[in-house]
Coordinates of C-alpha atoms in Angstrom, one line a residue:
M1 CA -36.9 19.0 -7.5
D2 CA -36.4 18.2 -11.3
L3 CA -35.8 14.9 -13.2
N4 CA -32.1 15.4 -13.7
T5 CA -31.9 16.0 -9.6
L6 CA -34.2 13.1 -9.3
W7 CA -31.8 10.5 -11.1
F8 CA -28.9 11.8 -9.8
I9 CA -30.4 11.0 -6.4
L10 CA -31.6 7.6 -7.7
I11 CA -28.1 6.6 -9.1
A12 CA -26.7 7.9 -5.4
V13 CA -28.9 5.4 -4.0
L14 CA -28.0 2.6 -6.3
F15 CA -24.5 2.9 -5.5
V16 CA -25.3 3.2 -1.6
G17 CA -27.1 -0.1 -1.9
Y18 CA -24.1 -1.6 -4.1
F19 CA -21.5 -0.7 -1.6
V20 CA -23.7 -1.8 1.6
L21 CA -24.7 -5.3 0.0
E22 CA -21.5 -5.8 -2.4
G23 CA -19.3 -4.5 0.5
F24 CA -19.8 -7.5 2.8
D25 CA -19.3 -9.9 0.3
L26 CA -16.2 -8.5 -1.2
G27 CA -14.9 -8.5 2.4
V28 CA -15.8 -11.6 3.2
G29 CA -14.2 -13.0 -0.1
I30 CA -10.8 -11.1 1.0
L31 CA -10.7 -12.8 4.2
L32 CA -11.8 -16.4 2.7
P33 CA -8.2 -17.9 3.0
F34 CA -7.2 -15.9 6.0
L35 CA -10.1 -16.9 8.5
G36 CA -10.9 -20.8 6.7
K37 CA -8.2 -22.8 8.4
N38 CA -9.5 -25.8 6.4
D39 CA -12.0 -26.8 3.6
T40 CA -15.0 -27.3 5.9
Q41 CA -14.4 -23.6 7.4
R42 CA -13.7 -22.2 4.1
R43 CA -16.8 -23.6 2.3
M44 CA -18.9 -22.6 5.6
I45 CA -17.6 -18.9 4.6
L46 CA -18.3 -19.2 1.2
N47 CA -21.7 -20.0 1.7
T48 CA -22.7 -17.0 3.9
I49 CA -22.3 -15.2 0.6
G50 CA -23.4 -17.9 -2.0
P51 CA -27.2 -17.0 -2.1
H52 CA -26.6 -13.1 -2.3
W53 CA -23.6 -12.3 -4.0
D54 CA -24.6 -12.2 -7.7
G55 CA -27.8 -10.6 -6.6
N56 CA -25.8 -7.8 -4.8
E57 CA -24.1 -7.0 -8.4
V58 CA -27.4 -6.5 -9.7
W59 CA -27.3 -3.1 -7.9
L60 CA -24.0 -2.2 -10.1
I61 CA -25.5 -3.1 -13.4
T62 CA -28.4 -1.1 -12.4
A63 CA -26.6 2.0 -11.4
G64 CA -24.3 1.8 -14.5
G65 CA -27.7 1.3 -16.7
A66 CA -29.2 4.1 -15.1
M67 CA -25.8 6.0 -15.5
F68 CA -25.6 5.6 -19.0
A69 CA -29.6 6.2 -19.7
A70 CA -29.7 9.4 -17.8
F71 CA -25.9 11.0 -18.1
P72 CA -25.1 9.7 -21.4
N73 CA -21.6 12.1 -21.5
W74 CA -21.3 11.1 -17.8
Y75 CA -20.5 7.4 -18.7
A76 CA -19.0 8.4 -22.1
T77 CA -16.2 10.4 -20.3
L78 CA -15.7 8.2 -17.5
F79 CA -15.9 5.0 -19.2
S80 CA -13.0 6.7 -21.7
G81 CA -10.7 8.5 -19.0
F82 CA -11.3 5.6 -16.2
Y83 CA -10.9 2.4 -18.7
L84 CA -7.9 0.7 -17.5
A85 CA -8.8 1.1 -14.0
L86 CA -12.5 0.1 -14.8
F87 CA -11.2 -2.6 -16.8
L88 CA -9.0 -4.1 -14.1
M89 CA -12.2 -4.0 -11.8
L90 CA -14.2 -6.0 -14.3
I91 CA -11.5 -8.7 -14.4
G92 CA -11.2 -8.9 -10.8
L93 CA -15.1 -9.2 -10.8
I94 CA -15.2 -11.7 -13.2
V95 CA -12.2 -13.7 -11.5
R96 CA -14.4 -14.0 -8.3
G97 CA -17.6 -15.0 -10.0
I98 CA -15.7 -17.9 -11.7
A99 CA -13.9 -18.6 -8.6
L100 CA -17.2 -19.0 -6.8
E101 CA -18.9 -21.2 -9.2
F102 CA -15.6 -23.5 -10.2
R103 CA -14.0 -24.0 -6.6
S104 CA -16.2 -27.1 -5.6
K105 CA -16.2 -28.6 -9.0
D106 CA -13.3 -30.6 -7.6
E107 CA -12.3 -32.2 -4.3
N108 CA -8.4 -31.6 -5.2
P109 CA -7.3 -29.4 -2.5
L110 CA -4.8 -27.6 -4.9
W111 CA -7.6 -26.8 -7.2
R112 CA -10.0 -25.5 -4.2
K113 CA -7.1 -23.5 -2.8
F114 CA -6.5 -21.6 -6.0
W115 CA -9.7 -20.6 -6.4
D116 CA -10.0 -19.6 -2.8
W117 CA -7.0 -17.2 -3.8
A118 CA -8.5 -16.2 -6.6
T119 CA -11.8 -15.2 -4.8
C120 CA -9.5 -13.4 -2.6
V121 CA -7.8 -11.3 -5.3
G122 CA -10.9 -11.1 -7.3
S123 CA -12.2 -9.3 -4.1
F124 CA -9.6 -7.2 -3.3
I125 CA -9.2 -5.4 -6.6
P126 CA -12.7 -3.7 -6.5
S127 CA -12.5 -2.9 -3.2
L128 CA -9.6 -0.8 -3.5
L129 CA -10.3 0.8 -7.3
W130 CA -14.0 1.9 -6.1
G131 CA -12.3 4.3 -3.4
V132 CA -9.7 5.2 -6.0
A133 CA -12.5 6.0 -8.5
F134 CA -14.8 8.1 -6.5
A135 CA -12.2 10.1 -4.9
N136 CA -11.0 11.0 -8.3
F137 CA -14.7 12.2 -9.1
I138 CA -14.8 14.7 -6.4
R139 CA -10.7 15.8 -6.7
G140 CA -11.4 16.3 -10.3
V141 CA -9.8 14.7 -13.2
P142 CA -8.4 16.4 -16.5
I143 CA -11.5 17.0 -18.8
N144 CA -11.5 19.7 -21.4
A145 CA -14.3 21.9 -22.7
Q146 CA -15.5 19.2 -25.1
K147 CA -16.2 17.2 -22.4
Y148 CA -13.0 14.6 -23.2
Y149 CA -10.6 13.0 -20.6
V150 CA -7.5 14.2 -21.7
G151 CA -5.3 12.7 -18.9
G152 CA -3.8 9.0 -18.9
F153 CA -3.9 6.5 -16.0
W154 CA -1.3 7.7 -13.5
D155 CA -3.5 11.0 -13.3
L156 CA -6.2 8.9 -11.3
I157 CA -3.3 8.0 -8.6
N158 CA -2.5 10.6 -6.1
V159 CA -2.5 11.0 -2.1
Y160 CA -6.0 11.6 -2.3
S161 CA -7.0 8.8 -4.5
I162 CA -5.1 6.1 -2.6
L163 CA -6.7 7.6 0.8
G164 CA -10.2 6.9 -0.9
G165 CA -9.1 3.2 -2.2
L166 CA -8.3 2.6 1.6
V167 CA -11.4 3.7 2.9
T168 CA -13.2 1.3 0.8
L169 CA -10.6 -1.4 1.2
F170 CA -11.0 -1.5 4.9
G171 CA -14.7 -0.3 5.2
F172 CA -15.8 -3.5 3.0
L173 CA -13.3 -5.9 5.1
L174 CA -14.9 -4.7 8.2
Q175 CA -18.4 -5.0 6.9
G176 CA -17.2 -8.6 5.7
A177 CA -15.7 -9.6 9.1
I178 CA -19.0 -8.4 11.2
F179 CA -21.3 -9.9 8.5
L180 CA -19.3 -13.4 9.2
S181 CA -19.8 -13.2 12.9
L182 CA -23.6 -12.6 12.3
K183 CA -23.8 -15.6 9.6
T184 CA -21.5 -18.5 10.7
E185 CA -21.2 -20.7 13.8
E186 CA -18.3 -21.7 15.7
P187 CA -15.1 -21.3 15.6
I188 CA -15.6 -18.9 12.0
A189 CA -17.8 -16.4 14.5
S190 CA -15.2 -15.9 16.8
A191 CA -11.9 -15.4 14.4
A192 CA -14.6 -13.1 12.4
R193 CA -14.8 -10.8 15.5
R194 CA -11.2 -11.0 16.4
A195 CA -10.7 -9.8 12.8
A196 CA -13.0 -7.1 13.1
R197 CA -11.6 -5.7 16.2
R198 CA -8.5 -5.2 14.1
I199 CA -9.8 -4.3 10.8
W200 CA -11.8 -1.5 12.7
A201 CA -8.7 0.3 13.6
G202 CA -7.3 0.7 10.0
T203 CA -10.6 1.7 9.0
T204 CA -11.0 4.5 11.3
V205 CA -7.8 5.7 10.6
A206 CA -8.4 5.5 6.8
L207 CA -11.7 7.3 7.3
V208 CA -10.4 9.9 9.5
A209 CA -7.3 10.4 7.2
A210 CA -9.8 11.0 4.1
T211 CA -12.5 13.1 5.8
I212 CA -9.4 15.5 6.5
A213 CA -7.8 15.3 3.1
T214 CA -11.2 15.9 1.8
Y215 CA -11.1 19.3 3.2
L216 CA -7.8 20.0 1.9
F217 CA -7.8 18.5 -1.8
T218 CA -11.2 19.1 -2.9
D219 CA -13.2 22.4 -3.2
I220 CA -15.6 21.6 -0.2
L221 CA -14.9 25.0 1.4
E222 CA -15.4 27.0 -1.6
R223 CA -18.9 25.8 -2.3
L224 CA -20.7 26.8 0.8
G225 CA -23.9 26.8 -0.7
V226 CA -23.7 23.4 -1.6
N227 CA -21.8 20.9 0.9
P228 CA -22.3 17.8 2.6
G229 CA -23.1 19.3 6.0
P230 CA -22.8 16.8 8.8
A231 CA -22.7 13.6 6.5
P232 CA -18.9 13.0 6.7
I233 CA -18.7 14.0 10.7
G234 CA -21.8 11.4 11.1
A235 CA -19.9 8.6 9.2
V236 CA -16.9 9.1 11.6
L237 CA -19.1 9.1 14.7
A238 CA -20.8 5.8 13.1
L239 CA -17.8 4.1 12.7
L240 CA -16.7 4.8 16.2
A241 CA -20.1 3.7 17.6
C242 CA -19.3 0.6 15.3
G243 CA -15.7 -0.2 17.4
W244 CA -17.6 0.1 20.7
F245 CA -20.6 -2.3 19.6
I246 CA -17.7 -4.9 18.2
R247 CA -16.1 -4.5 21.6
Q248 CA -19.3 -5.5 23.5
G249 CA -20.0 -8.3 21.1
R250 CA -23.1 -6.6 19.9
D251 CA -22.7 -7.8 16.2
G252 CA -26.1 -6.8 14.9
W253 CA -25.5 -3.3 16.0
A254 CA -21.8 -3.4 14.8
F255 CA -23.1 -4.2 11.5
A256 CA -25.9 -1.5 11.4
S257 CA -23.4 1.2 12.6
N258 CA -21.0 0.3 9.9
T259 CA -23.5 0.3 7.2
L260 CA -24.4 3.6 8.6
A261 CA -20.9 4.8 8.0
I262 CA -20.6 3.5 4.5
V263 CA -24.0 5.2 3.9
L264 CA -23.0 8.4 5.0
S265 CA -19.6 8.3 3.5
T266 CA -21.1 7.8 0.0
A267 CA -23.5 10.4 0.4
T268 CA -21.0 12.8 1.3
I269 CA -19.5 12.2 -2.3
F270 CA -22.5 12.7 -3.9
L271 CA -23.4 15.9 -1.9
I272 CA -19.9 17.4 -2.7
L273 CA -20.5 16.6 -6.8
Y274 CA -24.1 17.7 -6.7
P275 CA -24.9 19.3 -9.2
R276 CA -22.0 17.9 -11.2
V277 CA -21.1 14.4 -11.9
L278 CA -17.7 14.6 -12.7
V279 CA -15.4 17.8 -11.6
S280 CA -12.9 19.0 -14.0
S281 CA -9.5 19.9 -12.9
L282 CA -8.5 22.0 -15.7
S283 CA -11.6 24.4 -15.3
P284 CA -14.7 24.5 -13.2
N285 CA -16.3 25.5 -16.6
F286 CA -15.5 22.3 -17.9
S287 CA -16.9 20.1 -15.2
L288 CA -19.9 17.8 -16.3
T289 CA -23.3 18.6 -14.5
I290 CA -26.6 16.7 -14.4
Y291 CA -27.8 19.3 -16.9
N292 CA -24.9 19.5 -19.5
S293 CA -24.7 15.6 -19.5
A294 CA -28.1 14.4 -19.1
S295 CA -30.6 13.1 -21.8
G296 CA -33.4 14.6 -22.8
P297 CA -36.8 15.3 -20.6
N298 CA -38.6 12.5 -22.6
T299 CA -36.0 9.7 -21.9
L300 CA -35.7 10.6 -18.2
Q301 CA -39.7 10.7 -18.0
T302 CA -39.9 7.1 -19.2
M303 CA -37.0 5.9 -17.0
T304 CA -38.7 7.6 -14.2
I305 CA -42.1 5.3 -14.6
V306 CA -40.1 2.3 -15.6
A307 CA -37.9 2.9 -12.5
L308 CA -41.6 3.4 -10.0
I309 CA -42.6 -0.3 -11.3
F310 CA -39.8 -2.1 -11.0
V311 CA -37.3 -1.1 -8.4
P312 CA -40.0 -1.9 -5.6
L313 CA -40.3 -5.4 -7.2
V314 CA -36.4 -6.1 -6.9
L315 CA -36.4 -4.6 -3.5
L316 CA -39.2 -6.8 -2.6
Y317 CA -37.5 -9.8 -3.9
Q318 CA -33.9 -9.1 -2.6
G319 CA -35.6 -8.7 0.8
W320 CA -37.4 -12.1 0.7
S321 CA -34.1 -13.6 -0.5
Y322 CA -32.4 -12.3 2.8
W323 CA -35.0 -13.6 4.7
V324 CA -35.4 -16.9 3.4
F325 CA -31.3 -17.2 4.0
R326 CA -31.3 -15.8 7.7
K327 CA -30.3 -18.2 9.6
R328 CA -26.3 -19.0 10.4
V329 CA -24.6 -21.2 8.5
S330 CA -23.1 -24.4 10.0
A331 CA -20.8 -27.4 9.4
S332 CA -23.4 -29.2 8.5
P333 CA -23.4 -31.0 4.9
K334 CA -26.7 -29.7 4.4
D335 CA -25.5 -25.9 4.8
L336 CA -22.6 -26.7 2.8
H337 CA -23.5 -26.1 -1.1
Y338 CA -20.2 -24.4 -2.0

């Protein structure tokens, strides 16, 4: 394995971690005004993600930094071509962060209701747009021979990208609902379980449709030497198992199964891409790969040494934080910091 492939895998792992962890707090944010029937219940919901949401976003920052350092041409083409979509995503994340911090600064019900809905909208936007973006990665976007994106915003909106957006939206909603059933006491836990049963149906339809569409709208069948193998089918099976566990009331196993579905779905995208990082719809020869978009060997070597030192430390710290805040959130004032 060369360093280019290693960093492609590491970036894939970073996005997997981001979607798994940020997925549940984005889902919780969307569900906030619907499951919380009063201020106390909404505070309970917010306190499930309060200790974690900003740490979970570190995965995205790290993935973006790794992309910039390891594959600068990928980063440049992506952020120029997807500029408006990524700007909207950034606005959503900023609004959500502000809402989470500002909500409890005033006890006025209108103030808190406004920021609750801001949290919902700020969580909804990136949940939808992540699927749109990654669907376009593998479907292809207009990139010319000079590695420039030559399309517009509406080139990113198509049937396949919308399906991708629905997959991430429903998948994160499901992850959030199951997380709430694990992390809250009654009555929120029961309401979250009921929501998970309904959301699971939409998630399954979206994922099955997107899986079928992947074989229709991408070049997966033309690249028999490099394909995702059983990963997409495994994602569907994991989601079906999740539904069974939800109906059985086994929240922990349901969360693990949906996590596996997210991991396998993300892995499918990167397996379809490899060794490309961004597919050109104009010509296969114009696609960005891990070789024509990469930094020099010295940069990759230095990054590898730094990653080997600091990534384990970050994982240990984040694991410790989840262990410290592992208990369920109750309506007790000592649990309600947000």
